[in-house]
Amino acid sequence: MNITEQNNDNQEHLLVSSSTIDNDNIIKLRRSSSILTLAEPALLLIATEEDDNDDGETVAVSKLSSVSGILYGILGSFFYVTPTFIIKELQIDLLDAVIIRIIVQILLCIIFVIYHDYTVWIGSLKEKWLQFILCILSCSLFLGYFIGLRYLPFPDFTTLVFTRLMWTVVFGILLYKEKSTMMILLSVCFTFIGVVFVAQPTFIFKQNRVVEITPNITRVILNETNIHNMYYFNDRTIGTSLALMTGIVFSFSTLILKQLITLKIKSSALVLQQSFAILVCLIFNQLYKYFLLNDVTFFTLTIFQWKYWIAGLISLIQIFGVICGIRALSREPPSIITIVAASDIIFAVLLQNLFTKNKSNLWILLGSALILLSVIFIGVHKFMQEQKAKKKRMEMVMISKTET
């Protein structure tokens, strides 16, 4: 994955206006960040928790900080995507590698909560249920992301996961009664076409089979090719399903997280809850492999490999990616950062095609471009909404000044 400055119609469910203009400076209200991180959406909130205690305080930011905000956003994407790519190329199970990062993350959260004397489990019965549901969704999001990467190439999976923005907009239209615009409709269409191009279902895309001229071995080669294609498309089907599921779950968790933050529940407490829930899932994953699959390689081989500890240390780099994301959100409107966040797709495609033998075909590149374009459309749409809301606020301020 926050929302302290909202429009009265409560429609800005994903991207919330965060700034007003005063002459040559941009005046930004202190607030928690928007939900833009994939695997753990609440992680962005912890570093801006203190900002919630300073309601109404303004900070003057020069126009140069807009450029730095975009650079921070790009750097944050690089620091999050690259470690995931490297860990996958090291052939270390991502669910094994991230154990180190989750433990470090929990320790940091505990220190932060104790230092500020926050209560971890608080609220009414309804709010506690929402927190419990959010933990379940976060675990599903986490597992869906890292398991899905086993079945799809990294850029394909990253591209499909970015449908989360479209799902969030669609759910906002259904739940918050937002009006659909031409940009929203175009983004939905481009996203749908892009998903088809990236997923490449068998009833549309036929794989070319290599057939030898020699009659005696033609049948053998065809049979081997059919088996290969069957496993290939089964993997793509599973990976595509997990990617789309991850996007949908992200949208639901975003909406619930928005409501909890609006209810003044401390974001650091939510981070700690979700971190513990994810750690429990990782422990159950190891128990499942040990007792049900009789897979003892993690305890007898994996943890003694230098590649595992390298992968664990590399996973810690993602924390710097989150910090850069927070810096970006403190300098730019969330709509702009949403567009910048789409650089995840660009980095994933570049890393895959530059450093591996598994190259993306033309259809996958075209599908990635369409989904990237849909993200830009959504970001531009939200930016226009922010500008309109900003103009209305300025008009109201001018009217109030003239009345006084």
mmCIF file of C-alpha atoms in Angstrom, residues 22 394-404:
data_model
loop_
_atom_site.group_PDB
_atom_site.id
_atom_site.type_symbol
_atom_site.label_atom_id
_atom_site.label_comp_id
_atom_site.label_asym_id
_atom_site.label_seq_id
_atom_site.Cartn_x
_atom_site.Cartn_y
_atom_site.Cartn_z
ATOM 1 C CA ASP A 22 0.131 29.846 -2.292
ATOM 2 C CA MET A 394 -8.974 28.405 -3.289
ATOM 3 C CA GLU A 395 -12.266 29.951 -4.346
ATOM 4 C CA MET A 396 -13.783 29.135 -0.959
ATOM 5 C CA VAL A 397 -10.781 30.696 0.782
ATOM 6 C CA MET A 398 -11.104 33.851 -1.314
ATOM 7 C CA ILE A 399 -14.838 34.065 -0.613
ATOM 8 C CA SER A 400 -14.283 33.652 3.130
ATOM 9 C CA LYS A 401 -11.611 36.374 3.070
ATOM 10 C CA THR A 402 -13.863 38.804 1.242
ATOM 11 C CA GLU A 403 -16.718 38.120 3.657
ATOM 12 C CA THR A 404 -14.497 38.848 6.649
#
